[in-house]
JSON list of C-alpha atoms in Angstrom, two decimals:
[
{"chain": "A", "resi": 1, "resn": "MET", "atom": "CA", "xyz": [-112.04, -127.01, -24.54]},
{"chain": "A", "resi": 2, "resn": "LEU", "atom": "CA", "xyz": [-113.74, -123.68, -25.25]},
{"chain": "A", "resi": 3, "resn": "LEU", "atom": "CA", "xyz": [-114.15, -122.15, -28.51]},
{"chain": "A", "resi": 4, "resn": "LEU", "atom": "CA", "xyz": [-115.10, -118.59, -29.50]},
{"chain": "A", "resi": 5, "resn": "PRO", "atom": "CA", "xyz": [-115.85, -118.49, -32.96]},
{"chain": "A", "resi": 6, "resn": "GLY", "atom": "CA", "xyz": [-116.37, -114.90, -35.02]},
{"chain": "A", "resi": 7, "resn": "GLN", "atom": "CA", "xyz": [-119.75, -113.03, -34.60]},
{"chain": "A", "resi": 8, "resn": "ASN", "atom": "CA", "xyz": [-121.27, -114.20, -37.77]},
{"chain": "A", "resi": 9, "resn": "TYR", "atom": "CA", "xyz": [-121.16, -117.63, -36.27]},
{"chain": "A", "resi": 10, "resn": "ARG", "atom": "CA", "xyz": [-124.97, -118.26, -36.71]},
{"chain": "A", "resi": 11, "resn": "ALA", "atom": "CA", "xyz": [-124.88, -117.66, -40.48]},
{"chain": "A", "resi": 12, "resn": "ARG", "atom": "CA", "xyz": [-122.16, -120.37, -40.96]},
{"chain": "A", "resi": 13, "resn": "HIS", "atom": "CA", "xyz": [-123.08, -122.68, -38.30]},
{"chain": "A", "resi": 14, "resn": "ALA", "atom": "CA", "xyz": [-123.06, -125.76, -40.59]},
{"chain": "A", "resi": 15, "resn": "ARG", "atom": "CA", "xyz": [-119.34, -125.36, -41.17]},
{"chain": "A", "resi": 16, "resn": "GLN", "atom": "CA", "xyz": [-116.47, -126.80, -38.92]},
{"chain": "A", "resi": 17, "resn": "LEU", "atom": "CA", "xyz": [-115.84, -124.59, -35.87]},
{"chain": "A", "resi": 18, "resn": "THR", "atom": "CA", "xyz": [-112.21, -125.17, -35.59]},
{"chain": "A", "resi": 19, "resn": "GLN", "atom": "CA", "xyz": [-111.87, -123.82, -39.24]},
{"chain": "A", "resi": 20, "resn": "PHE", "atom": "CA", "xyz": [-110.56, -120.47, -39.65]},
{"chain": "A", "resi": 21, "resn": "ASP", "atom": "CA", "xyz": [-113.28, -118.44, -41.85]},
{"chain": "A", "resi": 22, "resn": "PRO", "atom": "CA", "xyz": [-112.07, -115.67, -43.80]},
{"chain": "A", "resi": 23, "resn": "VAL", "atom": "CA", "xyz": [-115.67, -114.12, -44.00]},
{"chain": "A", "resi": 24, "resn": "GLY", "atom": "CA", "xyz": [-115.90, -110.69, -42.41]},
{"chain": "A", "resi": 25, "resn": "THR", "atom": "CA", "xyz": [-116.37, -110.35, -38.94]},
{"chain": "A", "resi": 26, "resn": "LEU", "atom": "CA", "xyz": [-117.59, -107.39, -36.69]},
{"chain": "A", "resi": 27, "resn": "PRO", "atom": "CA", "xyz": [-114.75, -105.63, -34.69]},
{"chain": "A", "resi": 28, "resn": "MET", "atom": "CA", "xyz": [-114.84, -106.17, -31.09]},
{"chain": "A", "resi": 29, "resn": "SER", "atom": "CA", "xyz": [-115.39, -102.37, -30.45]},
{"chain": "A", "resi": 30, "resn": "TYR", "atom": "CA", "xyz": [-119.08, -103.39, -32.13]},
{"chain": "A", "resi": 31, "resn": "ALA", "atom": "CA", "xyz": [-119.64, -106.77, -31.02]},
{"chain": "A", "resi": 32, "resn": "SER", "atom": "CA", "xyz": [-121.68, -108.30, -28.39]},
{"chain": "A", "resi": 33, "resn": "PRO", "atom": "CA", "xyz": [-119.86, -108.49, -24.85]},
{"chain": "A", "resi": 34, "resn": "ILE", "atom": "CA", "xyz": [-119.98, -112.08, -25.08]},
{"chain": "A", "resi": 35, "resn": "PRO", "atom": "CA", "xyz": [-119.63, -113.85, -28.56]},
{"chain": "A", "resi": 36, "resn": "PRO", "atom": "CA", "xyz": [-121.34, -117.29, -29.05]},
{"chain": "A", "resi": 37, "resn": "CYS", "atom": "CA", "xyz": [-119.30, -120.46, -27.69]},
{"chain": "A", "resi": 38, "resn": "GLU", "atom": "CA", "xyz": [-119.03, -124.11, -28.15]},
{"chain": "A", "resi": 39, "resn": "LEU", "atom": "CA", "xyz": [-118.53, -126.12, -25.45]},
{"chain": "A", "resi": 40, "resn": "ASP", "atom": "CA", "xyz": [-116.84, -129.55, -25.30]},
{"chain": "A", "resi": 41, "resn": "PRO", "atom": "CA", "xyz": [-119.50, -132.06, -23.91]},
{"chain": "A", "resi": 42, "resn": "GLN", "atom": "CA", "xyz": [-116.42, -133.92, -22.17]},
{"chain": "A", "resi": 43, "resn": "ASP", "atom": "CA", "xyz": [-116.12, -130.76, -19.96]},
{"chain": "A", "resi": 44, "resn": "LEU", "atom": "CA", "xyz": [-119.72, -130.83, -18.94]},
{"chain": "A", "resi": 45, "resn": "GLY", "atom": "CA", "xyz": [-119.44, -134.41, -17.55]},
{"chain": "A", "resi": 46, "resn": "SER", "atom": "CA", "xyz": [-116.28, -134.92, -16.25]},
{"chain": "A", "resi": 47, "resn": "GLN", "atom": "CA", "xyz": [-114.99, -131.43, -15.20]},
{"chain": "A", "resi": 48, "resn": "GLY", "atom": "CA", "xyz": [-118.23, -130.16, -13.80]},
{"chain": "A", "resi": 49, "resn": "SER", "atom": "CA", "xyz": [-120.00, -126.96, -14.22]},
{"chain": "A", "resi": 50, "resn": "SER", "atom": "CA", "xyz": [-117.82, -124.79, -11.84]},
{"chain": "A", "resi": 51, "resn": "ARG", "atom": "CA", "xyz": [-114.72, -125.34, -13.64]},
{"chain": "A", "resi": 52, "resn": "LEU", "atom": "CA", "xyz": [-116.51, -124.05, -16.88]},
{"chain": "A", "resi": 53, "resn": "THR", "atom": "CA", "xyz": [-118.14, -121.32, -15.29]},
{"chain": "A", "resi": 54, "resn": "GLN", "atom": "CA", "xyz": [-114.78, -120.22, -14.05]},
{"chain": "A", "resi": 55, "resn": "GLN", "atom": "CA", "xyz": [-113.18, -120.61, -17.56]},
{"chain": "A", "resi": 56, "resn": "PHE", "atom": "CA", "xyz": [-116.60, -118.86, -19.42]},
{"chain": "A", "resi": 57, "resn": "CYS", "atom": "CA", "xyz": [-116.05, -115.84, -16.83]},
{"chain": "A", "resi": 58, "resn": "ARG", "atom": "CA", "xyz": [-112.28, -115.44, -17.56]},
{"chain": "A", "resi": 59, "resn": "VAL", "atom": "CA", "xyz": [-112.94, -115.77, -21.35]},
{"chain": "A", "resi": 60, "resn": "SER", "atom": "CA", "xyz": [-115.86, -113.06, -20.83]},
{"chain": "A", "resi": 61, "resn": "ARG", "atom": "CA", "xyz": [-113.16, -110.71, -19.21]},
{"chain": "A", "resi": 62, "resn": "PHE", "atom": "CA", "xyz": [-110.69, -111.22, -21.97]},
{"chain": "A", "resi": 63, "resn": "VAL", "atom": "CA", "xyz": [-113.41, -110.18, -24.45]},
{"chain": "A", "resi": 64, "resn": "ARG", "atom": "CA", "xyz": [-114.37, -106.87, -22.52]},
{"chain": "A", "resi": 65, "resn": "GLU", "atom": "CA", "xyz": [-110.75, -105.89, -22.01]},
{"chain": "A", "resi": 66, "resn": "PHE", "atom": "CA", "xyz": [-110.18, -106.42, -25.45]},
{"chain": "A", "resi": 67, "resn": "LYS", "atom": "CA", "xyz": [-112.69, -104.33, -26.41]},
{"chain": "A", "resi": 68, "resn": "THR", "atom": "CA", "xyz": [-111.53, -101.46, -23.91]},
{"chain": "A", "resi": 69, "resn": "GLU", "atom": "CA", "xyz": [-107.71, -101.60, -23.90]},
{"chain": "A", "resi": 70, "resn": "LEU", "atom": "CA", "xyz": [-107.21, -102.68, -27.66]},
{"chain": "A", "resi": 71, "resn": "ARG", "atom": "CA", "xyz": [-110.21, -100.60, -29.07]},
{"chain": "A", "resi": 72, "resn": "PHE", "atom": "CA", "xyz": [-107.47, -97.56, -30.24]},
{"chain": "A", "resi": 73, "resn": "GLY", "atom": "CA", "xyz": [-104.13, -98.08, -31.16]},
{"chain": "A", "resi": 74, "resn": "ARG", "atom": "CA", "xyz": [-101.26, -95.53, -30.74]},
{"chain": "A", "resi": 75, "resn": "LEU", "atom": "CA", "xyz": [-100.91, -95.39, -34.62]},
{"chain": "A", "resi": 76, "resn": "SER", "atom": "CA", "xyz": [-104.26, -96.17, -36.02]},
{"chain": "A", "resi": 77, "resn": "ARG", "atom": "CA", "xyz": [-107.83, -95.60, -34.56]},
{"chain": "A", "resi": 78, "resn": "SER", "atom": "CA", "xyz": [-108.98, -98.31, -37.06]},
{"chain": "A", "resi": 79, "resn": "PRO", "atom": "CA", "xyz": [-110.53, -101.31, -35.36]},
{"chain": "A", "resi": 80, "resn": "LEU", "atom": "CA", "xyz": [-108.63, -104.45, -34.09]},
{"chain": "A", "resi": 81, "resn": "TYR", "atom": "CA", "xyz": [-110.80, -107.51, -35.18]},
{"chain": "A", "resi": 82, "resn": "LEU", "atom": "CA", "xyz": [-110.74, -110.64, -33.03]},
{"chain": "A", "resi": 83, "resn": "GLU", "atom": "CA", "xyz": [-111.70, -113.70, -35.42]},
{"chain": "A", "resi": 84, "resn": "ARG", "atom": "CA", "xyz": [-111.34, -116.78, -33.20]},
{"chain": "A", "resi": 85, "resn": "LEU", "atom": "CA", "xyz": [-110.35, -117.76, -29.75]},
{"chain": "A", "resi": 86, "resn": "LEU", "atom": "CA", "xyz": [-109.95, -121.30, -28.90]},
{"chain": "A", "resi": 87, "resn": "ILE", "atom": "CA", "xyz": [-108.92, -122.63, -25.55]},
{"chain": "A", "resi": 88, "resn": "LYS", "atom": "CA", "xyz": [-107.52, -126.33, -25.00]},
{"chain": "A", "resi": 89, "resn": "ASP", "atom": "CA", "xyz": [-105.22, -128.00, -22.50]},
{"chain": "A", "resi": 90, "resn": "GLY", "atom": "CA", "xyz": [-103.73, -124.64, -21.11]},
{"chain": "A", "resi": 91, "resn": "THR", "atom": "CA", "xyz": [-103.12, -123.50, -24.52]},
{"chain": "A", "resi": 92, "resn": "ALA", "atom": "CA", "xyz": [-104.75, -121.01, -26.59]},
{"chain": "A", "resi": 93, "resn": "GLU", "atom": "CA", "xyz": [-105.20, -120.07, -30.28]},
{"chain": "A", "resi": 94, "resn": "CYS", "atom": "CA", "xyz": [-106.04, -116.57, -31.10]},
{"chain": "A", "resi": 95, "resn": "ASP", "atom": "CA", "xyz": [-106.41, -115.25, -34.83]},
{"chain": "A", "resi": 96, "resn": "CYS", "atom": "CA", "xyz": [-106.99, -111.57, -35.42]},
{"chain": "A", "resi": 97, "resn": "VAL", "atom": "CA", "xyz": [-107.15, -108.82, -38.37]},
{"chain": "A", "resi": 98, "resn": "ALA", "atom": "CA", "xyz": [-104.81, -106.15, -38.03]},
{"chain": "A", "resi": 99, "resn": "ARG", "atom": "CA", "xyz": [-105.96, -102.61, -38.20]},
{"chain": "A", "resi": 100, "resn": "ASN", "atom": "CA", "xyz": [-106.37, -100.65, -41.16]},
{"chain": "A", "resi": 101, "resn": "PRO", "atom": "CA", "xyz": [-103.91, -97.49, -41.45]},
{"chain": "A", "resi": 102, "resn": "ASP", "atom": "CA", "xyz": [-105.57, -94.70, -39.80]},
{"chain": "A", "resi": 103, "resn": "PRO", "atom": "CA", "xyz": [-107.70, -92.45, -41.91]},
{"chain": "A", "resi": 104, "resn": "TRP", "atom": "CA", "xyz": [-105.87, -89.43, -40.97]},
{"chain": "A", "resi": 105, "resn": "ASP", "atom": "CA", "xyz": [-102.85, -91.14, -42.54]},
{"chain": "A", "resi": 106, "resn": "VAL", "atom": "CA", "xyz": [-104.41, -90.77, -46.02]},
{"chain": "A", "resi": 107, "resn": "ASP", "atom": "CA", "xyz": [-102.38, -87.77, -46.85]},
{"chain": "A", "resi": 108, "resn": "LEU", "atom": "CA", "xyz": [-99.24, -88.95, -45.84]},
{"chain": "A", "resi": 109, "resn": "ALA", "atom": "CA", "xyz": [-96.50, -90.63, -48.13]},
{"chain": "A", "resi": 110, "resn": "ARG", "atom": "CA", "xyz": [-97.46, -94.26, -48.65]},
{"chain": "A", "resi": 111, "resn": "GLU", "atom": "CA", "xyz": [-94.26, -95.51, -47.08]},
{"chain": "A", "resi": 112, "resn": "ILE", "atom": "CA", "xyz": [-95.04, -93.54, -43.53]},
{"chain": "A", "resi": 113, "resn": "SER", "atom": "CA", "xyz": [-98.56, -94.97, -43.80]},
{"chain": "A", "resi": 114, "resn": "ARG", "atom": "CA", "xyz": [-97.42, -98.50, -44.23]},
{"chain": "A", "resi": 115, "resn": "ARG", "atom": "CA", "xyz": [-94.77, -98.21, -41.51]},
{"chain": "A", "resi": 116, "resn": "HIS", "atom": "CA", "xyz": [-97.34, -96.95, -39.20]},
{"chain": "A", "resi": 117, "resn": "ALA", "atom": "CA", "xyz": [-99.57, -99.94, -39.82]},
{"chain": "A", "resi": 118, "resn": "ALA", "atom": "CA", "xyz": [-96.72, -102.37, -39.60]},
{"chain": "A", "resi": 119, "resn": "LEU", "atom": "CA", "xyz": [-95.60, -100.80, -36.01]},
{"chain": "A", "resi": 120, "resn": "GLN", "atom": "CA", "xyz": [-99.19, -100.69, -34.69]},
{"chain": "A", "resi": 121, "resn": "ALA", "atom": "CA", "xyz": [-99.71, -104.22, -35.71]},
{"chain": "A", "resi": 122, "resn": "LEU", "atom": "CA", "xyz": [-96.41, -105.50, -33.65]},
{"chain": "A", "resi": 123, "resn": "ARG", "atom": "CA", "xyz": [-97.79, -103.39, -30.61]},
{"chain": "A", "resi": 124, "resn": "ASP", "atom": "CA", "xyz": [-101.03, -105.00, -30.93]},
{"chain": "A", "resi": 125, "resn": "ALA", "atom": "CA", "xyz": [-99.74, -108.41, -30.96]},
{"chain": "A", "resi": 126, "resn": "ILE", "atom": "CA", "xyz": [-97.40, -107.77, -27.86]},
{"chain": "A", "resi": 127, "resn": "ASP", "atom": "CA", "xyz": [-100.28, -106.34, -26.12]},
{"chain": "A", "resi": 128, "resn": "LEU", "atom": "CA", "xyz": [-102.54, -109.24, -27.24]},
{"chain": "A", "resi": 129, "resn": "ARG", "atom": "CA", "xyz": [-100.05, -111.42, -25.41]},
{"chain": "A", "resi": 130, "resn": "ALA", "atom": "CA", "xyz": [-99.93, -109.68, -22.30]},
{"chain": "A", "resi": 131, "resn": "LEU", "atom": "CA", "xyz": [-103.75, -109.44, -22.18]},
{"chain": "A", "resi": 132, "resn": "LEU", "atom": "CA", "xyz": [-104.35, -113.24, -22.71]},
{"chain": "A", "resi": 133, "resn": "PHE", "atom": "CA", "xyz": [-101.98, -114.19, -19.92]},
{"chain": "A", "resi": 134, "resn": "ALA", "atom": "CA", "xyz": [-103.60, -111.76, -17.67]},
{"chain": "A", "resi": 135, "resn": "SER", "atom": "CA", "xyz": [-106.99, -112.39, -18.48]},
{"chain": "A", "resi": 136, "resn": "LEU", "atom": "CA", "xyz": [-106.54, -116.37, -18.45]},
{"chain": "A", "resi": 137, "resn": "PRO", "atom": "CA", "xyz": [-103.84, -117.32, -15.91]},
{"chain": "A", "resi": 138, "resn": "GLU", "atom": "CA", "xyz": [-104.54, -120.99, -16.47]},
{"chain": "A", "resi": 139, "resn": "LEU", "atom": "CA", "xyz": [-102.40, -120.65, -19.70]},
{"chain": "A", "resi": 140, "resn": "SER", "atom": "CA", "xyz": [-98.98, -121.68, -20.28]},
{"chain": "A", "resi": 141, "resn": "ARG", "atom": "CA", "xyz": [-98.77, -120.93, -24.20]},
{"chain": "A", "resi": 142, "resn": "ALA", "atom": "CA", "xyz": [-100.70, -119.04, -26.74]},
{"chain": "A", "resi": 143, "resn": "ARG", "atom": "CA", "xyz": [-100.43, -119.20, -30.43]},
{"chain": "A", "resi": 144, "resn": "VAL", "atom": "CA", "xyz": [-101.40, -115.95, -32.28]},
{"chain": "A", "resi": 145, "resn": "ARG", "atom": "CA", "xyz": [-102.05, -115.36, -36.08]},
{"chain": "A", "resi": 146, "resn": "PHE", "atom": "CA", "xyz": [-102.42, -111.78, -37.29]},
{"chain": "A", "resi": 147, "resn": "TYR", "atom": "CA", "xyz": [-103.90, -111.34, -40.82]},
{"chain": "A", "resi": 148, "resn": "ARG", "atom": "CA", "xyz": [-104.05, -108.10, -42.88]},
{"chain": "A", "resi": 149, "resn": "ALA", "atom": "CA", "xyz": [-107.06, -107.29, -45.19]},
{"chain": "A", "resi": 150, "resn": "SER", "atom": "CA", "xyz": [-106.31, -106.85, -48.81]},
{"chain": "A", "resi": 151, "resn": "TYR", "atom": "CA", "xyz": [-107.78, -105.14, -51.74]},
{"chain": "A", "resi": 152, "resn": "ASN", "atom": "CA", "xyz": [-108.77, -108.58, -53.30]},
{"chain": "A", "resi": 153, "resn": "GLN", "atom": "CA", "xyz": [-110.61, -109.62, -50.49]},
{"chain": "A", "resi": 154, "resn": "PHE", "atom": "CA", "xyz": [-108.13, -112.05, -49.37]},
{"chain": "A", "resi": 155, "resn": "ARG", "atom": "CA", "xyz": [-106.31, -111.79, -45.86]},
{"chain": "A", "resi": 156, "resn": "GLU", "atom": "CA", "xyz": [-102.72, -112.09, -45.84]},
{"chain": "A", "resi": 157, "resn": "LEU", "atom": "CA", "xyz": [-100.85, -113.59, -42.95]},
{"chain": "A", "resi": 158, "resn": "ILE", "atom": "CA", "xyz": [-98.67, -111.19, -41.28]},
{"chain": "A", "resi": 159, "resn": "ILE", "atom": "CA", "xyz": [-97.49, -112.32, -37.92]},
{"chain": "A", "resi": 160, "resn": "VAL", "atom": "CA", "xyz": [-97.42, -115.56, -36.23]},
{"chain": "A", "resi": 161, "resn": "GLY", "atom": "CA", "xyz": [-96.15, -116.52, -32.71]},
{"chain": "A", "resi": 162, "resn": "ASN", "atom": "CA", "xyz": [-95.61, -119.37, -30.04]},
{"chain": "A", "resi": 163, "resn": "LEU", "atom": "CA", "xyz": [-96.01, -117.44, -26.84]},
{"chain": "A", "resi": 164, "resn": "ARG", "atom": "CA", "xyz": [-95.13, -118.30, -23.29]},
{"chain": "A", "resi": 165, "resn": "SER", "atom": "CA", "xyz": [-96.14, -117.08, -20.20]},
{"chain": "A", "resi": 166, "resn": "GLN", "atom": "CA", "xyz": [-92.91, -117.07, -18.32]},
{"chain": "A", "resi": 167, "resn": "ASP", "atom": "CA", "xyz": [-91.11, -115.10, -20.81]},
{"chain": "A", "resi": 168, "resn": "SER", "atom": "CA", "xyz": [-90.29, -111.32, -19.58]},
{"chain": "A", "resi": 169, "resn": "SER", "atom": "CA", "xyz": [-86.84, -110.55, -21.04]},
{"chain": "A", "resi": 170, "resn": "HIS", "atom": "CA", "xyz": [-88.51, -108.31, -23.22]},
{"chain": "A", "resi": 171, "resn": "ARG", "atom": "CA", "xyz": [-89.45, -105.55, -21.01]},
{"chain": "A", "resi": 172, "resn": "SER", "atom": "CA", "xyz": [-86.07, -103.80, -21.03]},
{"chain": "A", "resi": 173, "resn": "VAL", "atom": "CA", "xyz": [-85.75, -103.67, -24.64]},
{"chain": "A", "resi": 174, "resn": "HIS", "atom": "CA", "xyz": [-86.65, -100.22, -26.62]},
{"chain": "A", "resi": 175, "resn": "SER", "atom": "CA", "xyz": [-86.89, -101.72, -30.05]},
{"chain": "A", "resi": 176, "resn": "LEU", "atom": "CA", "xyz": [-90.28, -102.48, -30.83]},
{"chain": "A", "resi": 177, "resn": "ALA", "atom": "CA", "xyz": [-89.62, -105.20, -33.42]},
{"chain": "A", "resi": 178, "resn": "MET", "atom": "CA", "xyz": [-86.95, -106.60, -31.10]},
{"chain": "A", "resi": 179, "resn": "ARG", "atom": "CA", "xyz": [-89.49, -106.86, -28.36]},
{"chain": "A", "resi": 180, "resn": "ALA", "atom": "CA", "xyz": [-91.81, -108.72, -30.64]},
{"chain": "A", "resi": 181, "resn": "LYS", "atom": "CA", "xyz": [-89.22, -111.07, -31.49]},
{"chain": "A", "resi": 182, "resn": "LEU", "atom": "CA", "xyz": [-88.23, -111.69, -28.00]},
{"chain": "A", "resi": 183, "resn": "VAL", "atom": "CA", "xyz": [-91.64, -112.75, -26.99]},
{"chain": "A", "resi": 184, "resn": "GLY", "atom": "CA", "xyz": [-91.88, -115.32, -29.61]},
{"chain": "A", "resi": 185, "resn": "LEU", "atom": "CA", "xyz": [-93.76, -113.49, -32.63]},
{"chain": "A", "resi": 186, "resn": "ARG", "atom": "CA", "xyz": [-92.49, -114.21, -36.14]},
{"chain": "A", "resi": 187, "resn": "PHE", "atom": "CA", "xyz": [-92.65, -111.60, -38.97]},
{"chain": "A", "resi": 188, "resn": "GLU", "atom": "CA", "xyz": [-90.65, -110.05, -42.00]},
{"chain": "A", "resi": 189, "resn": "LEU", "atom": "CA", "xyz": [-90.15, -106.41, -41.60]},
{"chain": "A", "resi": 190, "resn": "ASP", "atom": "CA", "xyz": [-89.06, -104.82, -45.25]},
{"chain": "A", "resi": 191, "resn": "ASN", "atom": "CA", "xyz": [-88.33, -101.06, -45.09]},
{"chain": "A", "resi": 192, "resn": "GLY", "atom": "CA", "xyz": [-90.94, -100.65, -42.31]},
{"chain": "A", "resi": 193, "resn": "PHE", "atom": "CA", "xyz": [-93.64, -102.80, -44.29]},
{"chain": "A", "resi": 194, "resn": "LEU", "atom": "CA", "xyz": [-94.79, -106.31, -42.78]},
{"chain": "A", "resi": 195, "resn": "ARG", "atom": "CA", "xyz": [-94.47, -108.88, -45.84]},
{"chain": "A", "resi": 196, "resn": "ARG", "atom": "CA", "xyz": [-96.91, -111.64, -46.24]},
{"chain": "A", "resi": 197, "resn": "LEU", "atom": "CA", "xyz": [-95.69, -115.08, -44.62]},
{"chain": "A", "resi": 198, "resn": "PRO", "atom": "CA", "xyz": [-96.00, -118.22, -46.60]},
{"chain": "A", "resi": 199, "resn": "ARG", "atom": "CA", "xyz": [-98.81, -120.50, -45.80]},
{"chain": "A", "resi": 200, "resn": "GLU", "atom": "CA", "xyz": [-96.69, -123.11, -44.31]},
{"chain": "A", "resi": 201, "resn": "GLU", "atom": "CA", "xyz": [-96.36, -120.48, -41.69]},
{"chain": "A", "resi": 202, "resn": "GLN", "atom": "CA", "xyz": [-100.00, -121.15, -40.55]},
{"chain": "A", "resi": 203, "resn": "PHE", "atom": "CA", "xyz": [-100.45, -123.83, -37.74]},
{"chain": "A", "resi": 204, "resn": "GLY", "atom": "CA", "xyz": [-102.92, -125.58, -35.36]},
{"chain": "A", "resi": 205, "resn": "PHE", "atom": "CA", "xyz": [-102.63, -127.30, -32.15]},
{"chain": "A", "resi": 206, "resn": "GLY", "atom": "CA", "xyz": [-100.78, -130.24, -33.53]},
{"chain": "A", "resi": 207, "resn": "ASP", "atom": "CA", "xyz": [-97.42, -128.44, -34.46]}
]
């Protein structure tokens, strides 16, 4: 098992590593190339260092490509935050904080700005899926969660997904929202705005 917590890991090392921490984390565009990691002792003894090295190199590649390919969005130049990545038994869990609306959207109507942010979040989730399975070919499934920063300093869950690497039926679909649904993402789009999902939509490896 390989776990990459957020960049503020050293400041909260006493907390459980598998627990999502809502404290702010550096965007990947400003973070170090390879974040701190925690290795399962069983991997060191039974699987050998070669397998761990390969896995670590692939994760490092994912982080680097996340920083470059997802640095800017088409509808927002605000950063996309990678909060947590956990890999276990051919499955990955990935938590992200969606981009804020583009600063240049400040003079637009609120409905347009919110629609741009929603479409960008869906596009980022689809692109994140492609990047995960391309960078980490050993994965057969991935579970992703996208949060939205709110003014009261809490984060709202807006997108969740159980994704599979074999699914390619979405490629010929024009609608961005429909493509997102076809790859396994779940969300509630209301007049162009992503509504907050209930807490029971959150999940772990046991689901």
